[in-house]
Amino acid sequence: MYESFYGLRERPFDLTPNPKYLVMTESHREALLNLEYGIASGKGITLLIGEAGSGKTTMIRAAIERLPGRVHCVNLHNPTLSRSEFNEMLARHFGLSPEASQSKAVMLTELEALLRARNDAGERTVLIVDEAQSLPLDLLEEIRLLANFETNEEKLLTVIIAGQPELAQRLNDRSLRQFKQRVALRCELRPLTSQETAAYIVGRIRAAQGVAAEVFTRQAVALMHERSGGIPRTISVIADNALLGGYAAGQRPVGVDLVAEICRDFDIGGPVGNTAGKTLSGTRVQTPVKPVTAPAPLPGASEAKDPGAAGFGDRGLFSAFSNRRKLFSLFRS
């Protein structure tokens, strides 16, 4: 609806996990490398921790897309299955026989044979379990046992467990010590810093063939960071609705007042985590809003660079993020 008004070829802030719009921060690069390594080397269980909306699903898809060779994926998005329903789901998604859906023994026998055949053909099989913080203990035990399929050299089934920080706390429970011992790799997606938030917004706009300075002011971007707490999904919700509101009001670029209005309407008042060295208040923005000063650079922010990240065309773009002045020069005042 608003794309042509802002010079965009498509909507840059849709909430789909499209690797095209992946913006790489330090924690994203580390997570991506861990996921790629875990799948490619048959490491068994890889644990990915991150707040809701931090981009876990996008990271997993990006890691799979970057791997050479054929990778078979089975996704488990519903953590409320019973054991029997879990076995039925595995049999169906792995293409096993009807008997496997009714018998766990048959399912395990056929699944192991399938995994060995794929391994002999140089193909990888990945089970992705999302929202794992809500998994009951019996399903966590079933997943642990699935990770035991192996040869003398490697695991036959790679399991990626993605969940919110509560999952890491759950794994400290003594009843889950065997599961925790099977976790070969662990990575975490942290909330974005102020510079990473600006990089996220610029990257997605550029991936949609737009120019950041024609879409948002720097004060609007700074307020989006403050009110989202650096959570990418929340940033996208604010940005998408601000563009829609700006289109309706004929406002280009979108300014801080409109972003404040969107935050108030959606009751977005503060961060989930501490992303700028202090805890921000959770109060809602009230208009009129005092212009927000762009945050000062954080230590180590100048090291953020990754010319291969999707949505960024070349190394020159990432050099623009090396300090706060250059970064916010990409937006209008």
Short mmCIF file of N, CA and C in Angstrom, two decimals, residues 164-326:
data_model
loop_
_atom_site.label_atom_id
_atom_site.label_comp_id
_atom_site.label_asym_id
_atom_site.label_seq_id
_atom_site.Cartn_x
_atom_site.Cartn_y
_atom_site.Cartn_z
N GLN A 164 12.98 -19.44 24.24
CA GLN A 164 13.20 -18.21 24.97
C GLN A 164 14.08 -18.46 26.19
N PRO A 165 14.57 -17.40 26.85
CA PRO A 165 15.53 -17.58 27.95
C PRO A 165 15.06 -18.52 29.06
N GLU A 166 13.73 -18.68 29.22
CA GLU A 166 13.25 -19.59 30.25
C GLU A 166 13.71 -21.02 30.00
N LEU A 167 13.99 -21.36 28.72
CA LEU A 167 14.44 -22.71 28.40
C LEU A 167 15.79 -22.98 29.05
N ALA A 168 16.70 -22.00 28.99
CA ALA A 168 18.02 -22.18 29.60
C ALA A 168 17.88 -22.41 31.10
N GLN A 169 16.93 -21.74 31.72
CA GLN A 169 16.70 -21.93 33.15
C GLN A 169 16.15 -23.32 33.43
N ARG A 170 15.24 -23.79 32.56
CA ARG A 170 14.66 -25.13 32.74
C ARG A 170 15.73 -26.21 32.68
N LEU A 171 16.70 -26.02 31.79
CA LEU A 171 17.71 -27.06 31.61
C LEU A 171 18.64 -27.20 32.80
N ASN A 172 18.58 -26.27 33.73
CA ASN A 172 19.37 -26.39 34.95
C ASN A 172 18.70 -27.30 35.97
N ASP A 173 17.47 -27.71 35.68
CA ASP A 173 16.77 -28.63 36.56
C ASP A 173 17.46 -30.00 36.53
N ARG A 174 17.61 -30.59 37.70
CA ARG A 174 18.32 -31.87 37.78
C ARG A 174 17.66 -32.96 36.94
N SER A 175 16.34 -32.89 36.79
CA SER A 175 15.63 -33.90 36.01
C SER A 175 15.98 -33.86 34.54
N LEU A 176 16.56 -32.74 34.08
CA LEU A 176 16.93 -32.59 32.67
C LEU A 176 18.44 -32.65 32.47
N ARG A 177 19.17 -33.17 33.44
CA ARG A 177 20.63 -33.18 33.32
C ARG A 177 21.12 -34.02 32.15
N GLN A 178 20.40 -35.13 31.83
CA GLN A 178 20.83 -35.95 30.69
C GLN A 178 20.63 -35.20 29.38
N PHE A 179 19.52 -34.45 29.30
CA PHE A 179 19.28 -33.66 28.10
C PHE A 179 20.36 -32.58 27.97
N LYS A 180 20.65 -31.89 29.05
CA LYS A 180 21.64 -30.81 29.01
C LYS A 180 23.01 -31.34 28.61
N GLN A 181 23.35 -32.55 29.04
CA GLN A 181 24.63 -33.14 28.67
C GLN A 181 24.72 -33.43 27.18
N ARG A 182 23.58 -33.58 26.50
CA ARG A 182 23.57 -33.88 25.06
C ARG A 182 23.68 -32.61 24.21
N VAL A 183 23.60 -31.45 24.82
CA VAL A 183 23.70 -30.20 24.07
C VAL A 183 25.17 -29.98 23.68
N ALA A 184 25.44 -30.11 22.38
CA ALA A 184 26.82 -29.99 21.90
C ALA A 184 27.21 -28.54 21.63
N LEU A 185 26.25 -27.73 21.18
CA LEU A 185 26.51 -26.32 20.85
C LEU A 185 25.40 -25.46 21.44
N ARG A 186 25.77 -24.29 21.89
CA ARG A 186 24.79 -23.37 22.47
C ARG A 186 25.09 -21.96 22.00
N CYS A 187 24.06 -21.23 21.56
CA CYS A 187 24.25 -19.85 21.12
C CYS A 187 23.03 -19.03 21.53
N GLU A 188 23.21 -17.72 21.55
CA GLU A 188 22.16 -16.83 22.05
C GLU A 188 22.07 -15.59 21.17
N LEU A 189 20.84 -15.16 20.89
CA LEU A 189 20.59 -13.91 20.19
C LEU A 189 20.23 -12.85 21.21
N ARG A 190 21.05 -11.80 21.28
CA ARG A 190 20.82 -10.72 22.25
C ARG A 190 20.04 -9.59 21.58
N PRO A 191 19.32 -8.78 22.40
CA PRO A 191 18.64 -7.60 21.84
C PRO A 191 19.63 -6.68 21.15
N LEU A 192 19.16 -5.93 20.15
CA LEU A 192 20.02 -5.05 19.37
C LEU A 192 20.42 -3.81 20.17
N THR A 193 21.64 -3.36 19.97
CA THR A 193 22.06 -2.07 20.51
C THR A 193 21.46 -0.96 19.65
N SER A 194 21.68 0.29 20.05
CA SER A 194 21.16 1.41 19.27
C SER A 194 21.72 1.42 17.85
N GLN A 195 23.01 1.15 17.71
CA GLN A 195 23.61 1.13 16.37
C GLN A 195 23.09 -0.04 15.56
N GLU A 196 22.91 -1.20 16.21
CA GLU A 196 22.40 -2.36 15.49
C GLU A 196 20.95 -2.16 15.07
N THR A 197 20.18 -1.44 15.89
CA THR A 197 18.80 -1.12 15.50
C THR A 197 18.79 -0.28 14.24
N ALA A 198 19.65 0.75 14.19
CA ALA A 198 19.73 1.58 13.00
C ALA A 198 20.19 0.74 11.80
N ALA A 199 21.16 -0.15 12.02
CA ALA A 199 21.63 -1.01 10.94
C ALA A 199 20.51 -1.93 10.45
N TYR A 200 19.72 -2.42 11.37
CA TYR A 200 18.58 -3.30 11.04
C TYR A 200 17.59 -2.55 10.15
N ILE A 201 17.26 -1.33 10.52
CA ILE A 201 16.29 -0.56 9.75
C ILE A 201 16.84 -0.19 8.38
N VAL A 202 18.09 0.27 8.35
CA VAL A 202 18.72 0.62 7.07
C VAL A 202 18.81 -0.61 6.17
N GLY A 203 19.22 -1.74 6.74
CA GLY A 203 19.39 -2.94 5.93
C GLY A 203 18.11 -3.42 5.30
N ARG A 204 17.03 -3.40 6.07
CA ARG A 204 15.76 -3.86 5.53
C ARG A 204 15.21 -2.90 4.48
N ILE A 205 15.42 -1.61 4.69
CA ILE A 205 14.99 -0.63 3.69
C ILE A 205 15.78 -0.80 2.40
N ARG A 206 17.07 -1.00 2.51
CA ARG A 206 17.90 -1.19 1.32
C ARG A 206 17.55 -2.49 0.60
N ALA A 207 17.23 -3.54 1.38
CA ALA A 207 16.83 -4.80 0.75
C ALA A 207 15.55 -4.63 -0.05
N ALA A 208 14.72 -3.66 0.34
CA ALA A 208 13.49 -3.36 -0.39
C ALA A 208 13.71 -2.25 -1.42
N GLN A 209 14.99 -1.96 -1.72
CA GLN A 209 15.37 -0.98 -2.75
C GLN A 209 14.99 0.45 -2.37
N GLY A 210 14.99 0.75 -1.08
CA GLY A 210 14.67 2.10 -0.62
C GLY A 210 15.88 2.84 -0.10
N VAL A 211 15.68 4.11 0.26
CA VAL A 211 16.73 4.96 0.82
C VAL A 211 16.29 5.36 2.22
N ALA A 212 17.10 5.04 3.22
CA ALA A 212 16.70 5.22 4.61
C ALA A 212 16.33 6.67 4.92
N ALA A 213 17.09 7.62 4.37
CA ALA A 213 16.85 9.03 4.67
C ALA A 213 15.50 9.51 4.17
N GLU A 214 14.92 8.80 3.22
CA GLU A 214 13.62 9.19 2.69
C GLU A 214 12.48 8.47 3.41
N VAL A 215 12.82 7.64 4.38
CA VAL A 215 11.79 6.84 5.05
C VAL A 215 11.62 7.24 6.51
N PHE A 216 12.73 7.36 7.28
CA PHE A 216 12.66 7.71 8.69
C PHE A 216 13.66 8.81 9.02
N THR A 217 13.35 9.62 10.04
CA THR A 217 14.32 10.55 10.58
C THR A 217 15.16 9.81 11.62
N ARG A 218 16.32 10.38 11.96
CA ARG A 218 17.18 9.73 12.93
C ARG A 218 16.53 9.71 14.32
N GLN A 219 15.76 10.76 14.65
CA GLN A 219 15.07 10.77 15.94
C GLN A 219 14.02 9.67 16.01
N ALA A 220 13.35 9.41 14.90
CA ALA A 220 12.36 8.34 14.86
C ALA A 220 13.02 6.98 15.08
N VAL A 221 14.20 6.80 14.49
CA VAL A 221 14.93 5.53 14.64
C VAL A 221 15.38 5.35 16.09
N ALA A 222 15.88 6.43 16.70
CA ALA A 222 16.32 6.35 18.08
C ALA A 222 15.17 6.01 19.01
N LEU A 223 13.99 6.55 18.75
CA LEU A 223 12.83 6.25 19.58
C LEU A 223 12.38 4.81 19.37
N MET A 224 12.45 4.31 18.14
CA MET A 224 12.09 2.92 17.88
C MET A 224 12.99 1.98 18.68
N HIS A 225 14.27 2.32 18.76
CA HIS A 225 15.17 1.48 19.55
C HIS A 225 14.79 1.53 21.02
N GLU A 226 14.57 2.72 21.53
CA GLU A 226 14.27 2.85 22.95
C GLU A 226 13.00 2.09 23.33
N ARG A 227 11.95 2.24 22.53
CA ARG A 227 10.67 1.65 22.90
C ARG A 227 10.58 0.16 22.58
N SER A 228 11.37 -0.33 21.66
CA SER A 228 11.35 -1.76 21.31
C SER A 228 12.27 -2.58 22.19
N GLY A 229 13.19 -1.91 22.89
CA GLY A 229 14.17 -2.66 23.66
C GLY A 229 15.15 -3.42 22.79
N GLY A 230 15.23 -3.09 21.50
CA GLY A 230 16.15 -3.76 20.60
C GLY A 230 15.67 -5.12 20.10
N ILE A 231 14.37 -5.40 20.23
CA ILE A 231 13.82 -6.67 19.74
C ILE A 231 13.39 -6.48 18.29
N PRO A 232 13.99 -7.21 17.34
CA PRO A 232 13.72 -6.97 15.92
C PRO A 232 12.24 -7.04 15.53
N ARG A 233 11.49 -8.01 16.06
CA ARG A 233 10.09 -8.11 15.67
C ARG A 233 9.31 -6.87 16.10
N THR A 234 9.60 -6.37 17.30
CA THR A 234 8.91 -5.17 17.79
C THR A 234 9.30 -3.95 16.96
N ILE A 235 10.57 -3.87 16.58
CA ILE A 235 11.01 -2.78 15.69
C ILE A 235 10.22 -2.82 14.40
N SER A 236 10.05 -4.01 13.84
CA SER A 236 9.33 -4.15 12.57
C SER A 236 7.87 -3.78 12.71
N VAL A 237 7.25 -4.15 13.83
CA VAL A 237 5.85 -3.78 14.06
C VAL A 237 5.70 -2.27 14.09
N ILE A 238 6.59 -1.60 14.84
CA ILE A 238 6.53 -0.14 14.93
C ILE A 238 6.77 0.48 13.57
N ALA A 239 7.82 0.02 12.87
CA ALA A 239 8.20 0.63 11.60
C ALA A 239 7.10 0.44 10.55
N ASP A 240 6.54 -0.76 10.45
CA ASP A 240 5.52 -1.02 9.44
C ASP A 240 4.28 -0.15 9.67
N ASN A 241 3.84 -0.07 10.91
CA ASN A 241 2.66 0.74 11.20
C ASN A 241 2.95 2.23 11.08
N ALA A 242 4.19 2.64 11.37
CA ALA A 242 4.54 4.04 11.19
C ALA A 242 4.54 4.42 9.71
N LEU A 243 4.99 3.50 8.85
CA LEU A 243 4.96 3.78 7.42
C LEU A 243 3.53 3.85 6.90
N LEU A 244 2.68 2.98 7.41
CA LEU A 244 1.28 3.03 7.01
C LEU A 244 0.64 4.34 7.46
N GLY A 245 0.92 4.73 8.70
CA GLY A 245 0.39 5.99 9.21
C GLY A 245 0.96 7.20 8.47
N GLY A 246 2.26 7.12 8.14
CA GLY A 246 2.88 8.21 7.40
C GLY A 246 2.31 8.35 6.00
N TYR A 247 2.01 7.22 5.39
CA TYR A 247 1.39 7.25 4.06
C TYR A 247 0.01 7.91 4.13
N ALA A 248 -0.77 7.54 5.15
CA ALA A 248 -2.11 8.12 5.29
C ALA A 248 -2.04 9.62 5.55
N ALA A 249 -0.98 10.05 6.27
CA ALA A 249 -0.85 11.46 6.61
C ALA A 249 -0.02 12.25 5.59
N GLY A 250 0.51 11.55 4.58
CA GLY A 250 1.35 12.22 3.59
C GLY A 250 2.68 12.68 4.16
N GLN A 251 3.21 11.94 5.13
CA GLN A 251 4.44 12.33 5.82
C GLN A 251 5.63 11.52 5.32
N ARG A 252 6.63 12.21 4.81
CA ARG A 252 7.85 11.55 4.31
C ARG A 252 9.03 12.48 4.49
N PRO A 253 10.02 12.06 5.30
CA PRO A 253 10.14 10.81 6.04
C PRO A 253 9.29 10.82 7.31
N VAL A 254 9.14 9.64 7.89
CA VAL A 254 8.36 9.50 9.12
C VAL A 254 9.16 10.08 10.28
N GLY A 255 8.51 10.91 11.08
CA GLY A 255 9.18 11.56 12.20
C GLY A 255 8.88 10.93 13.53
N VAL A 256 9.47 11.50 14.58
CA VAL A 256 9.40 10.95 15.92
C VAL A 256 7.98 11.00 16.48
N ASP A 257 7.19 12.04 16.16
CA ASP A 257 5.85 12.14 16.71
C ASP A 257 4.96 10.99 16.27
N LEU A 258 5.08 10.61 14.99
CA LEU A 258 4.26 9.52 14.49
C LEU A 258 4.69 8.19 15.11
N VAL A 259 5.99 7.98 15.26
CA VAL A 259 6.48 6.76 15.91
C VAL A 259 5.97 6.69 17.35
N ALA A 260 5.99 7.83 18.05
CA ALA A 260 5.47 7.88 19.42
C ALA A 260 4.00 7.52 19.47
N GLU A 261 3.25 7.98 18.49
CA GLU A 261 1.82 7.67 18.44
C GLU A 261 1.59 6.17 18.24
N ILE A 262 2.39 5.56 17.37
CA ILE A 262 2.26 4.12 17.13
C ILE A 262 2.60 3.35 18.40
N CYS A 263 3.64 3.75 19.10
CA CYS A 263 4.03 3.08 20.34
C CYS A 263 2.93 3.20 21.38
N ARG A 264 2.28 4.34 21.44
CA ARG A 264 1.19 4.53 22.39
C ARG A 264 0.01 3.64 22.01
N ASP A 265 -0.34 3.61 20.72
CA ASP A 265 -1.49 2.82 20.28
C ASP A 265 -1.28 1.33 20.53
N PHE A 266 -0.04 0.86 20.36
CA PHE A 266 0.26 -0.56 20.55
C PHE A 266 0.72 -0.87 21.98
N ASP A 267 0.75 0.16 22.81
CA ASP A 267 1.19 0.01 24.20
C ASP A 267 2.59 -0.60 24.26
N ILE A 268 3.47 -0.07 23.42
CA ILE A 268 4.87 -0.49 23.42
C ILE A 268 5.64 0.55 24.21
N GLY A 269 6.08 0.16 25.41
CA GLY A 269 6.62 1.19 26.29
C GLY A 269 8.04 1.03 26.73
N GLY A 270 8.70 -0.06 26.44
CA GLY A 270 10.05 -0.20 26.96
C GLY A 270 10.66 -1.51 26.56
N PRO A 271 11.92 -1.74 26.95
CA PRO A 271 12.68 -2.89 26.50
C PRO A 271 12.39 -4.15 27.27
N VAL A 272 12.68 -5.28 26.63
CA VAL A 272 12.65 -6.57 27.30
C VAL A 272 13.93 -6.77 28.08
N GLY A 273 15.05 -6.35 27.47
CA GLY A 273 16.34 -6.50 28.12
C GLY A 273 17.04 -5.17 28.22
N ASN A 274 18.22 -5.19 28.82
CA ASN A 274 19.02 -3.99 28.98
C ASN A 274 19.99 -3.91 27.82
N THR A 275 19.74 -3.04 26.87
CA THR A 275 20.53 -3.02 25.64
C THR A 275 21.41 -1.79 25.52
N ALA A 276 21.33 -0.86 26.45
CA ALA A 276 22.10 0.36 26.30
C ALA A 276 22.82 0.73 27.58
N GLY A 277 23.11 -0.27 28.42
CA GLY A 277 23.88 -0.02 29.61
C GLY A 277 23.03 0.41 30.78
N LYS A 278 21.72 0.55 30.63
CA LYS A 278 20.84 0.92 31.73
C LYS A 278 19.45 0.39 31.43
N THR A 279 18.65 0.25 32.48
CA THR A 279 17.28 -0.20 32.30
C THR A 279 16.40 0.99 32.00
N LEU A 280 15.70 0.93 30.87
CA LEU A 280 14.81 2.01 30.50
C LEU A 280 13.48 1.83 31.19
N SER A 281 12.77 2.91 31.39
CA SER A 281 11.47 2.83 32.02
C SER A 281 10.48 2.16 31.08
N GLY A 282 9.44 1.59 31.66
CA GLY A 282 8.42 0.92 30.85
C GLY A 282 7.23 1.81 30.60
N THR A 283 7.36 3.11 30.79
CA THR A 283 6.23 4.00 30.61
C THR A 283 5.94 4.22 29.15
N ARG A 284 4.69 4.49 28.85
CA ARG A 284 4.29 4.75 27.48
C ARG A 284 4.65 6.16 27.08
N VAL A 285 4.86 6.34 25.78
CA VAL A 285 5.17 7.66 25.25
C VAL A 285 3.89 8.48 25.20
N GLN A 286 3.98 9.70 25.61
CA GLN A 286 2.85 10.61 25.51
C GLN A 286 3.20 11.74 24.56
N THR A 287 2.34 12.06 23.66
CA THR A 287 2.58 13.16 22.75
C THR A 287 2.08 14.45 23.39
N PRO A 288 2.71 15.63 23.13
CA PRO A 288 3.84 15.78 22.24
C PRO A 288 5.12 15.22 22.84
N VAL A 289 6.02 14.77 21.98
CA VAL A 289 7.23 14.10 22.42
C VAL A 289 8.44 14.98 22.17
N LYS A 290 9.27 15.05 23.16
CA LYS A 290 10.52 15.77 23.01
C LYS A 290 11.41 15.01 22.04
N PRO A 291 12.05 15.70 21.09
CA PRO A 291 12.92 14.99 20.14
C PRO A 291 13.96 14.14 20.86
N VAL A 292 14.14 12.92 20.35
CA VAL A 292 15.06 11.99 20.98
C VAL A 292 16.45 12.16 20.41
N THR A 293 17.42 12.28 21.28
CA THR A 293 18.81 12.39 20.83
C THR A 293 19.34 11.02 20.52
N ALA A 294 19.99 10.86 19.40
CA ALA A 294 20.53 9.56 19.02
C ALA A 294 21.52 9.09 20.07
N PRO A 295 21.44 7.83 20.52
CA PRO A 295 22.30 7.33 21.58
C PRO A 295 23.76 7.37 21.20
N ALA A 296 24.60 7.48 22.22
CA ALA A 296 26.05 7.49 22.00
C ALA A 296 26.50 6.10 21.60
N PRO A 297 27.64 5.98 20.89
CA PRO A 297 28.13 4.68 20.46
C PRO A 297 28.52 3.82 21.65
N LEU A 298 28.32 2.52 21.52
CA LEU A 298 28.69 1.59 22.56
C LEU A 298 30.06 1.02 22.28
N PRO A 299 30.79 0.58 23.33
CA PRO A 299 32.11 -0.01 23.12
C PRO A 299 32.02 -1.20 22.19
N GLY A 300 32.94 -1.25 21.24
CA GLY A 300 33.00 -2.37 20.31
C GLY A 300 32.07 -2.26 19.14
N ALA A 301 31.25 -1.20 19.08
CA ALA A 301 30.29 -1.10 17.97
C ALA A 301 30.98 -0.95 16.64
N SER A 302 32.19 -0.41 16.64
CA SER A 302 32.90 -0.20 15.38
C SER A 302 33.34 -1.50 14.75
N GLU A 303 33.23 -2.62 15.50
CA GLU A 303 33.67 -3.90 14.95
C GLU A 303 32.59 -4.59 14.13
N ALA A 304 31.38 -4.04 14.12
CA ALA A 304 30.28 -4.70 13.42
C ALA A 304 30.46 -4.56 11.92
N LYS A 305 30.74 -5.65 11.27
CA LYS A 305 30.87 -5.64 9.81
C LYS A 305 30.73 -7.05 9.29
N ASP A 306 30.01 -7.17 8.22
CA ASP A 306 29.80 -8.47 7.58
C ASP A 306 29.32 -8.24 6.17
N PRO A 307 30.24 -8.14 5.20
CA PRO A 307 29.82 -7.83 3.84
C PRO A 307 28.96 -8.89 3.21
N GLY A 308 28.88 -10.09 3.80
CA GLY A 308 28.08 -11.13 3.18
C GLY A 308 26.67 -11.20 3.69
N ALA A 309 26.29 -10.31 4.60
CA ALA A 309 24.95 -10.40 5.17
C ALA A 309 23.90 -10.04 4.14
N ALA A 310 22.78 -10.79 4.16
CA ALA A 310 21.70 -10.51 3.22
C ALA A 310 21.11 -9.16 3.51
N GLY A 311 20.78 -8.43 2.47
CA GLY A 311 20.16 -7.14 2.63
C GLY A 311 21.16 -6.00 2.58
N PHE A 312 22.47 -6.28 2.61
CA PHE A 312 23.49 -5.26 2.54
C PHE A 312 24.35 -5.53 1.31
N GLY A 313 24.50 -4.52 0.50
CA GLY A 313 25.10 -4.73 -0.79
C GLY A 313 26.60 -4.92 -0.80
N ASP A 314 27.34 -4.16 0.07
CA ASP A 314 28.77 -4.25 -0.02
C ASP A 314 29.40 -3.82 1.30
N ARG A 315 30.72 -3.95 1.37
CA ARG A 315 31.45 -3.62 2.58
C ARG A 315 31.33 -2.15 2.92
N GLY A 316 31.16 -1.31 1.90
CA GLY A 316 31.05 0.12 2.14
C GLY A 316 29.87 0.46 3.02
N LEU A 317 28.78 -0.28 2.88
CA LEU A 317 27.62 0.00 3.72
C LEU A 317 27.96 -0.27 5.18
N PHE A 318 28.65 -1.37 5.44
CA PHE A 318 28.95 -1.67 6.82
C PHE A 318 29.97 -0.70 7.41
N SER A 319 30.84 -0.15 6.59
CA SER A 319 31.75 0.86 7.13
C SER A 319 31.00 2.09 7.57
N ALA A 320 29.80 2.30 7.02
CA ALA A 320 28.99 3.44 7.43
C ALA A 320 28.45 3.26 8.84
N PHE A 321 28.51 2.01 9.35
CA PHE A 321 28.01 1.76 10.70
C PHE A 321 29.13 1.78 11.73
N SER A 322 30.33 2.17 11.34
CA SER A 322 31.47 2.05 12.23
C SER A 322 31.45 3.02 13.38
N ASN A 323 30.70 4.11 13.30
CA ASN A 323 30.52 4.97 14.45
C ASN A 323 29.17 5.65 14.37
N ARG A 324 28.76 6.28 15.50
CA ARG A 324 27.41 6.81 15.59
C ARG A 324 27.13 7.92 14.60
N ARG A 325 28.12 8.80 14.38
CA ARG A 325 27.90 9.92 13.46
C ARG A 325 27.62 9.43 12.06
N LYS A 326 28.43 8.51 11.56
CA LYS A 326 28.21 8.00 10.20
C LYS A 326 26.90 7.24 10.13
#
